Structure formats: structure tokens, C-alpha cells
Coordinates of C-alpha atoms and ligand atoms in Angstrom, one line a residue:
X1 CA 83.6 109.1 110.2
X2 CA 85.9 109.2 107.2
X3 CA 86.9 106.4 105.6
X4 CA 90.4 106.8 103.8
X5 CA 92.5 105.3 101.3
X6 CA 96.2 105.5 100.3
X7 CA 97.6 103.9 96.5
X8 CA 99.7 106.4 95.4
X9 CA 103.0 104.2 95.2
X10 CA 103.4 100.7 96.6
X11 CA 101.6 100.7 100.0
X12 CA 97.9 99.6 99.9
X13 CA 96.1 101.2 103.1
X14 CA 93.0 102.3 104.7
X15 CA 92.1 103.9 107.7
X16 CA 89.2 105.0 109.5
X17 CA 89.0 108.2 111.3
X18 CA 86.3 109.7 113.7
X19 CA 85.5 112.9 112.5
X20 CA 85.1 115.0 115.9
X21 CA 87.6 113.4 118.1
X22 CA 90.2 112.6 115.4
X23 CA 90.9 109.4 116.7
X24 CA 91.9 106.7 114.4
X25 CA 89.6 104.1 114.8
X26 CA 91.3 101.4 112.4
X27 CA 94.3 101.5 109.8
X28 CA 95.7 98.6 108.0
X29 CA 98.5 98.8 105.6
X30 CA 99.6 96.0 103.0
X31 CA 103.4 96.7 102.0
X32 CA 104.7 95.2 98.5
X33 CA 108.3 95.8 99.3
X34 CA 109.1 92.3 99.3
X35 CA 107.5 91.9 95.6
X36 CA 108.9 94.9 94.1
X37 CA 112.4 93.8 95.7
X38 CA 113.7 92.0 93.2
X39 CA 113.2 94.4 90.9
X40 CA 115.5 97.1 92.8
X41 CA 112.3 99.7 92.9
X42 CA 108.6 100.2 92.2
X43 CA 107.3 98.6 89.0
X44 CA 103.8 100.7 88.5
X45 CA 102.0 98.0 86.7
X46 CA 103.2 95.1 89.4
X47 CA 101.8 97.6 91.5
X48 CA 98.7 98.4 90.6
X49 CA 97.9 95.0 90.3
X50 CA 98.4 94.0 93.4
X51 CA 96.6 97.0 94.9
X52 CA 93.8 95.6 93.2
X53 CA 93.5 92.7 95.0
X54 CA 95.0 94.2 98.7
X55 CA 92.3 97.3 98.7
X56 CA 89.5 94.8 98.9
X57 CA 90.8 92.5 101.0
X58 CA 91.1 95.4 103.6
X59 CA 87.6 97.4 102.8
X60 CA 85.7 93.6 104.2
X61 CA 87.4 94.7 107.3
X62 CA 85.9 97.9 108.0
X63 CA 82.3 96.8 106.5
X64 CA 80.6 97.0 110.4
X65 CA 81.6 101.1 109.9
X66 CA 80.1 101.7 106.8
X67 CA 76.8 103.1 108.2
X68 CA 78.6 105.7 110.0
X69 CA 80.6 107.1 107.3
X70 CA 80.4 110.9 106.5
X71 CA 83.0 110.9 103.5
X72 CA 85.4 109.1 101.7
X73 CA 89.1 110.2 101.4
X74 CA 91.2 109.3 99.4
X75 CA 95.0 110.6 97.7
X76 CA 94.3 111.5 94.5
X77 CA 98.0 113.4 93.4
X78 CA 100.9 112.8 92.9
X79 CA 101.6 109.2 92.5
X80 CA 101.7 106.5 89.9
X81 CA 98.7 107.3 87.9
X82 CA 98.2 103.6 87.6
X83 CA 98.0 103.3 91.2
X84 CA 96.2 105.9 92.1
X85 CA 93.6 105.0 90.0
X86 CA 92.6 102.1 91.9
X87 CA 92.2 103.5 95.2
X88 CA 90.1 106.6 93.4
X89 CA 87.9 104.2 91.4
X90 CA 87.5 102.4 94.8
X91 CA 86.8 105.8 97.0
X92 CA 84.0 107.0 93.5
X93 CA 82.4 103.4 93.9
X94 CA 82.0 103.7 98.0
X95 CA 80.8 107.3 97.5
X96 CA 78.0 106.3 95.2
X97 CA 77.2 103.5 96.6
X98 CA 76.6 105.2 100.7
X99 CA 75.9 108.3 99.0
X100 CA 78.4 110.3 101.0
X101 CA 81.0 113.2 99.4
X102 CA 84.3 112.3 98.1
X103 CA 87.5 114.0 99.2
X104 CA 90.6 113.9 97.2
X105 CA 93.7 114.7 99.3
X106 CA 97.4 115.6 98.4
X107 CA 99.6 113.0 99.3
X108 CA 102.1 115.7 100.1
X109 CA 99.3 117.6 102.9
X110 CA 98.8 113.9 103.8
X111 CA 102.4 113.8 105.1
X112 CA 102.1 116.9 106.7
X113 CA 99.1 115.9 108.7
X114 CA 101.0 112.3 109.7
X115 CA 102.2 114.8 112.8
X116 CA 99.0 115.8 113.9
X117 CA 97.4 112.0 113.7
X118 CA 94.7 111.7 116.7
X119 CA 96.3 115.0 117.7
X120 CA 95.5 118.6 117.1
X121 CA 97.7 120.8 114.1
X122 CA 100.0 122.6 115.2
X123 CA 100.7 125.6 113.0
X124 CA 102.7 127.7 111.4
X125 CA 105.6 125.2 111.2
X126 CA 108.9 124.9 108.5
X127 CA 108.6 121.5 107.1
X128 CA 111.1 119.4 105.4
X129 CA 109.3 116.7 103.2
X130 CA 111.7 114.3 102.4
X131 CA 110.4 111.3 100.5
X132 CA 110.7 108.6 97.4
X133 CA 109.0 111.2 95.1
X134 CA 109.9 114.9 97.1
X135 CA 112.7 116.5 98.4
X136 CA 111.3 120.0 99.6
X137 CA 110.9 122.7 102.2
X138 CA 108.0 124.3 102.8
X139 CA 106.2 126.8 105.2
X140 CA 102.7 125.6 105.7
X141 CA 100.7 127.7 107.7
X142 CA 97.5 126.3 107.5
X143 CA 95.6 123.4 104.8
X144 CA 95.6 125.8 102.2
X145 CA 98.1 128.2 103.4
X146 CA 101.5 126.1 102.3
X147 CA 104.3 127.9 100.4
X148 CA 107.3 124.9 98.6
X149 CA 110.4 127.3 99.1
X150 CA 113.1 124.6 98.0
X151 CA 112.6 121.4 96.3
X152 CA 115.1 119.1 94.5
X153 CA 115.8 119.9 90.8
X154 CA 115.7 115.6 89.9
X155 CA 116.4 113.2 92.3
X156 CA 114.8 112.7 95.8
X157 CA 116.7 111.7 99.0
X158 CA 114.7 109.2 99.9
X159 CA 115.4 108.1 96.2
X160 CA 118.9 108.4 96.1
X161 CA 119.5 105.8 99.3
X162 CA 117.1 103.3 96.9
X163 CA 119.2 103.8 93.9
X164 CA 122.6 102.9 95.9
X165 CA 121.2 100.4 97.4
X166 CA 120.2 98.9 94.0
X167 CA 123.6 99.5 92.8
X168 CA 124.7 97.4 95.9
X169 CA 122.3 94.7 95.0
X170 CA 120.3 95.2 98.3
X171 CA 117.1 95.1 97.6
X172 CA 114.0 98.1 98.2
X173 CA 113.5 100.3 99.8
X174 CA 117.0 101.3 100.0
X175 CA 116.6 103.5 103.0
X176 CA 116.5 101.5 105.8
X177 CA 118.9 99.2 104.5
X178 CA 121.9 101.4 103.8
X179 CA 120.8 103.3 106.6
X180 CA 122.0 99.7 108.4
X181 CA 124.5 99.1 106.9
X182 CA 126.4 102.9 106.7
X183 CA 125.8 102.1 110.7
X184 CA 129.3 100.3 111.2
X185 CA 130.9 102.3 108.4
X186 CA 133.1 105.0 108.6
X187 CA 131.5 108.2 107.3
X188 CA 134.5 110.2 106.1
X189 CA 136.0 107.2 103.8
X190 CA 135.2 108.4 100.8
X191 CA 135.3 112.4 100.3
X192 CA 132.0 112.9 98.0
X193 CA 131.2 116.2 97.0
X194 CA 128.5 117.9 98.8
X195 CA 125.5 119.0 96.0
X196 CA 125.2 122.3 95.4
X197 CA 127.4 123.9 98.3
X198 CA 129.4 126.3 96.1
X199 CA 125.8 127.5 94.6
X200 CA 123.1 130.0 96.3
X201 CA 120.6 128.3 95.7
X202 CA 118.6 127.2 98.2
X203 CA 117.6 123.8 96.2
X204 CA 118.4 120.4 95.6
X205 CA 120.3 117.5 94.0
X206 CA 121.2 114.4 94.5
X207 CA 122.2 113.4 90.4
X208 CA 125.5 114.1 91.0
X209 CA 126.2 112.6 94.3
X210 CA 124.8 108.9 93.1
X211 CA 126.9 108.9 90.2
X212 CA 130.1 109.9 92.4
X213 CA 128.4 107.0 94.3
X214 CA 128.2 104.7 91.9
X215 CA 132.1 104.8 90.9
X216 CA 132.8 104.0 93.9
X217 CA 131.2 101.1 94.1
X218 CA 132.4 100.4 90.4
X219 CA 136.0 100.7 92.0
X220 CA 135.6 98.2 94.9
X221 CA 134.8 95.3 91.8
X222 CA 132.2 93.5 94.1
X223 CA 134.6 93.6 97.3
X224 CA 131.3 93.8 99.4
X225 CA 133.6 94.9 102.5
X226 CA 133.7 98.0 101.2
X227 CA 130.2 98.7 100.9
X228 CA 129.6 99.6 104.6
X229 CA 132.0 102.5 104.4
X230 CA 130.2 103.8 100.8
X231 CA 126.7 104.0 102.2
X232 CA 127.7 106.0 105.3
X233 CA 130.3 108.2 103.3
X234 CA 127.2 108.4 101.4
X235 CA 124.3 109.2 103.8
X236 CA 126.6 111.5 105.7
X237 CA 126.9 113.7 102.3
X238 CA 123.2 113.3 101.8
X239 CA 122.5 114.6 104.5
X240 CA 124.7 117.4 104.9
X241 CA 123.5 118.6 101.8
X242 CA 120.7 118.7 103.5
X243 CA 121.7 121.0 106.5
X244 CA 124.1 123.0 104.7
X245 CA 120.8 124.2 102.8
X246 CA 119.0 124.6 105.7
X247 CA 121.6 126.5 107.8
X248 CA 121.4 129.4 104.8
X249 CA 117.5 128.9 104.6
X250 CA 117.5 130.0 108.6
X251 CA 119.2 133.1 107.9
X252 CA 116.3 134.8 105.9
X253 CA 113.7 133.4 108.6
X254 CA 114.3 132.2 112.0
X255 CA 112.4 128.4 112.4
X256 CA 110.2 128.0 115.4
X257 CA 108.8 125.0 114.7
X258 CA 110.4 122.5 112.4
X259 CA 109.2 119.2 111.4
X260 CA 110.4 116.0 109.3
X261 CA 108.0 114.0 107.2
X262 CA 107.7 111.6 104.5
X263 CA 109.8 108.1 104.3
X264 CA 113.1 109.1 104.7
X265 CA 112.2 111.2 108.1
X266 CA 113.0 108.1 109.5
X267 CA 116.3 108.1 109.1
X268 CA 118.3 108.3 112.2
X269 CA 121.3 110.2 111.2
X270 CA 119.0 113.0 109.9
X271 CA 117.2 113.4 112.5
X272 CA 120.4 113.5 114.6
X273 CA 121.9 116.0 112.3
X274 CA 118.7 118.5 111.6
X275 CA 118.4 118.2 116.2
X276 CA 121.8 119.7 116.2
X277 CA 120.8 122.2 113.4
X278 CA 117.8 123.3 115.5
X279 CA 120.2 123.8 118.7
X280 CA 121.2 127.4 118.3
X281 CA 117.9 128.9 117.4
X282 CA 115.9 127.3 120.0
X283 CA 113.3 125.7 117.7
X284 CA 111.1 122.8 118.4
X285 CA 111.1 119.5 116.9
X286 CA 108.2 117.6 115.6
X287 CA 108.1 114.1 113.7
X288 CA 105.6 111.8 112.9
X289 CA 105.4 108.3 114.5
X290 CA 107.7 105.9 113.0
X291 CA 105.1 104.1 111.7
X292 CA 103.2 107.2 110.2
X293 CA 106.8 108.2 108.5
X294 CA 106.3 106.0 105.4
X295 CA 102.9 106.4 103.2
X296 CA 100.0 105.2 104.9
X297 CA 96.2 106.1 104.8
X298 CA 95.5 107.5 108.5
X299 CA 97.6 110.6 107.3
X300 CA 94.8 110.3 104.7
X301 CA 92.1 110.6 106.9
X302 CA 93.6 113.4 108.9
X303 CA 93.4 115.5 106.3
X304 CA 90.1 114.3 105.1
X305 CA 88.6 115.6 108.6
X306 CA 90.0 119.2 108.0
X307 CA 88.5 119.2 104.5
X308 CA 84.8 117.7 105.5
X309 CA 84.7 120.2 108.2
X310 CA 85.6 122.6 105.6
X311 CA 83.2 120.7 102.9
X312 CA 85.8 120.6 100.5
X313 CA 84.7 118.2 98.5
X314 CA 85.2 116.7 95.0
X315 CA 82.6 115.6 92.2
X316 CA 83.4 112.3 90.5
X317 CA 84.4 114.0 87.1
X318 CA 86.8 116.1 89.2
X319 CA 88.7 113.5 90.7
X320 CA 90.4 112.2 87.4
X321 CA 93.7 111.1 87.1
X322 CA 95.7 112.0 84.2
X323 CA 98.9 110.7 83.3
X324 CA 101.8 113.3 83.5
X325 CA 102.0 114.9 80.5
X326 CA 105.5 115.6 79.5
X327 CA 105.2 119.0 77.3
Ligands
LIG401 O1 106.8 108.5 101.5 P1 107.5 107.0 101.3 O2 106.8 106.1 101.9 O3 106.7 107.4 99.6 C1 106.7 108.1 98.9 O4 106.1 109.3 99.3 O5 107.8 108.5 97.8 O6 108.8 107.2 101.2 C2 109.5 106.2 100.8 C3 110.6 106.5 100.7 C4 111.7 105.4 100.0 O7 112.5 106.1 99.2 C5 112.7 104.9 101.3 O8 113.7 104.1 100.9 C6 112.7 105.9 101.9 O9 111.7 106.4 101.7 N1 113.2 105.4 103.5 C7 114.5 105.8 104.3 C8 114.7 105.4 104.9 N2 113.3 104.5 105.6 C9 112.7 104.9 104.3 N3 115.7 106.4 103.5 C10 116.7 107.3 103.9 N4 116.4 106.3 105.5 C11 115.4 105.5 106.1 N5 115.9 105.0 107.5
LIG402 ZN1 104.4 109.3 100.4

């Protein structure tokens, strides 16, 4: 069995996965949404302290599996340095204490493998990752053959929902809150410009749309009855930006299997619009179960199983969390 740990942002999670059957034997996640909500976003230092409290509490519940563990897998990049280090330090301690190998998992690959929890893999696929930290399209052939073909030049899709929710004083995370508010709104009420619509680039950008929404919120002058139309128009344009760029990309490749992963892949309007886009291509859409769209340790364990089989282990020194350099 493999023990896996996730602490790249604001979710503390631990899972136990059976290597042979890929069955998920245990999974527990403690989210910090309530604690960060009053700040309208994740406060890294607070997140780190909450991981330090939550991770050992979950670990206590999996002690019975310790004698059967063959490796410990942990998210090692990308993420907030101060929170990653909490999970990585715990993983190193377990690896040393039980004398088992350490596996450093890339969080983005984890999101891709959220599609295959308790399942066999299905490659090749074209994958749209929409999370709080990333918006990118990847061509995935295998665990080690992943090519990023388009990405955001500034904010991410999920992050733009968080920021719009913050502007409206709704709380955090913004995705589900905006989705709920947008349900009864008029998607065409505000004619926001679709980002990069005149650019031939297959890339994403959300900072301009975010500012256009900010102006609409200011204009509403705290009249909250107008927020649902702003939320609906924002969700519509944010999604249209993705589908327009994907449509352009599909002129160069013919997607056979398409996947959407990451926390924002839970967005129902996005799911519906992508389904429509794929129809003329007769492509299959695969999605993670809703509970595994956002950060979790089950996806890290699923990658851990693949890496264990390929003996992709790391030494204690190799799993080093360095703050991101700006140079
Ligand atoms: O993958 P994830 O849990 O964490 C990162 O790796 O970033 O994604 C979290 C992001 C947040 O920005 C959150 O607002 C967004 O996913 N999100 C959504 C929805 N549910 C979560 N965005 C849009 N619509 C949703 N229903
Ligand atoms: Zn994530």
C-alpha cells in the first residue's frame, strides 16, 4: 500500500491506496475554506499552521496500515512553499521511520490522475486543467509524456472566480459561490469582452475580464440585486474564452478523448459548454468524480502507484522545497 499526502494549498489530505488493485482504502481531507473565507483568499502562513495541526490528526487514523506500507507519496510541487513543506516534512519522517521509499508527486499530474482513481489509465488524452493556480491544456500520452500546449498568461480560471467573489464580498472559494449566484442571472446582461478574442494565440488571460467585472461591480454601487447578472455574464464570458480557444486548437488536432480536471472542473456551466463543443468531433469527455475535482490525496496516491511501479523514488535531499525565485 501507498500512503499519500497533499498540502499544496488549503486542503490537508491523506490517502491509502492499494498498489495492486488501485483501490482507495482510506481518504480523509480537512479543508480550510472557513478559516480563509474572511480574507477572501488563502493566507499562506495561516494555511501552513492549519496543516501542521490537521495532518498529524489524520495520520493518527491510518496507523493500522503502517506495517503494510511500501512507499510514501507526497505533493512536492507546484504550490505554496510554506504549505508544501508541511506535507513533505511529514512524508520524509514517515519514510525514515518505516524505511520505505519517498515519492515526490507533481500536483498537476495528480489532477490528471484524479480521472483514474480506482480505475485503469486511459491515454492518450487532451486535458484541460482549470484550478486556482493553473489554466492549461495538455496533451497526455503517459505519466512521463505530458506536453503543455496552451496556458494562462496571467490569472487562472478558478482564481478569477475567487477574485470576483471577493469583489462582491461573497467569501472564499469563489467558484461554487459565483456558480450558485449565476444560476438565476442573465448571462447576456453585461457584454464583457472575450479575452484575446482577436489574437491568433492559443493562450488564456483573465486579468482584463476581472477588471471589466470590477468596473461593473463598482457601477452597481453596492446594489446586490445586480450581482447575479454580473456573476452570470462573467461565468459566461470566462467559459466562452476557454471554448473559443479550444475550438481554434481543435482545428489543429482532432480530440478523441478530452478531459477536464482541477477544482474548477466542477463548474456545471463549463461542463455543459465543453460537451457542446465536443459534439461535432464525436469525442469522449471524461471527468473526475465531483469529490475528486478539488485538491485531494487520492489523486496523489494514484500517481504514487504508477511512480512506485516505475521505481521513481526521491532521496531526502532531492525533495527540497525552495521558494520561487523572481529572477
Ligand atoms: O484544484 P483546486 O482545488 O486547487 C488548486 O490546485 O488551485 O482548485 C480550486 C479552485 C478555486 O479557485 C475555486 O474557486 C475553483 O477551483 N472552483 C470553481 C468551482 N469549484 C471550485 N470554479 C468555478 N466553478 C466551480 N464550481
Ligand atoms: Zn489543485
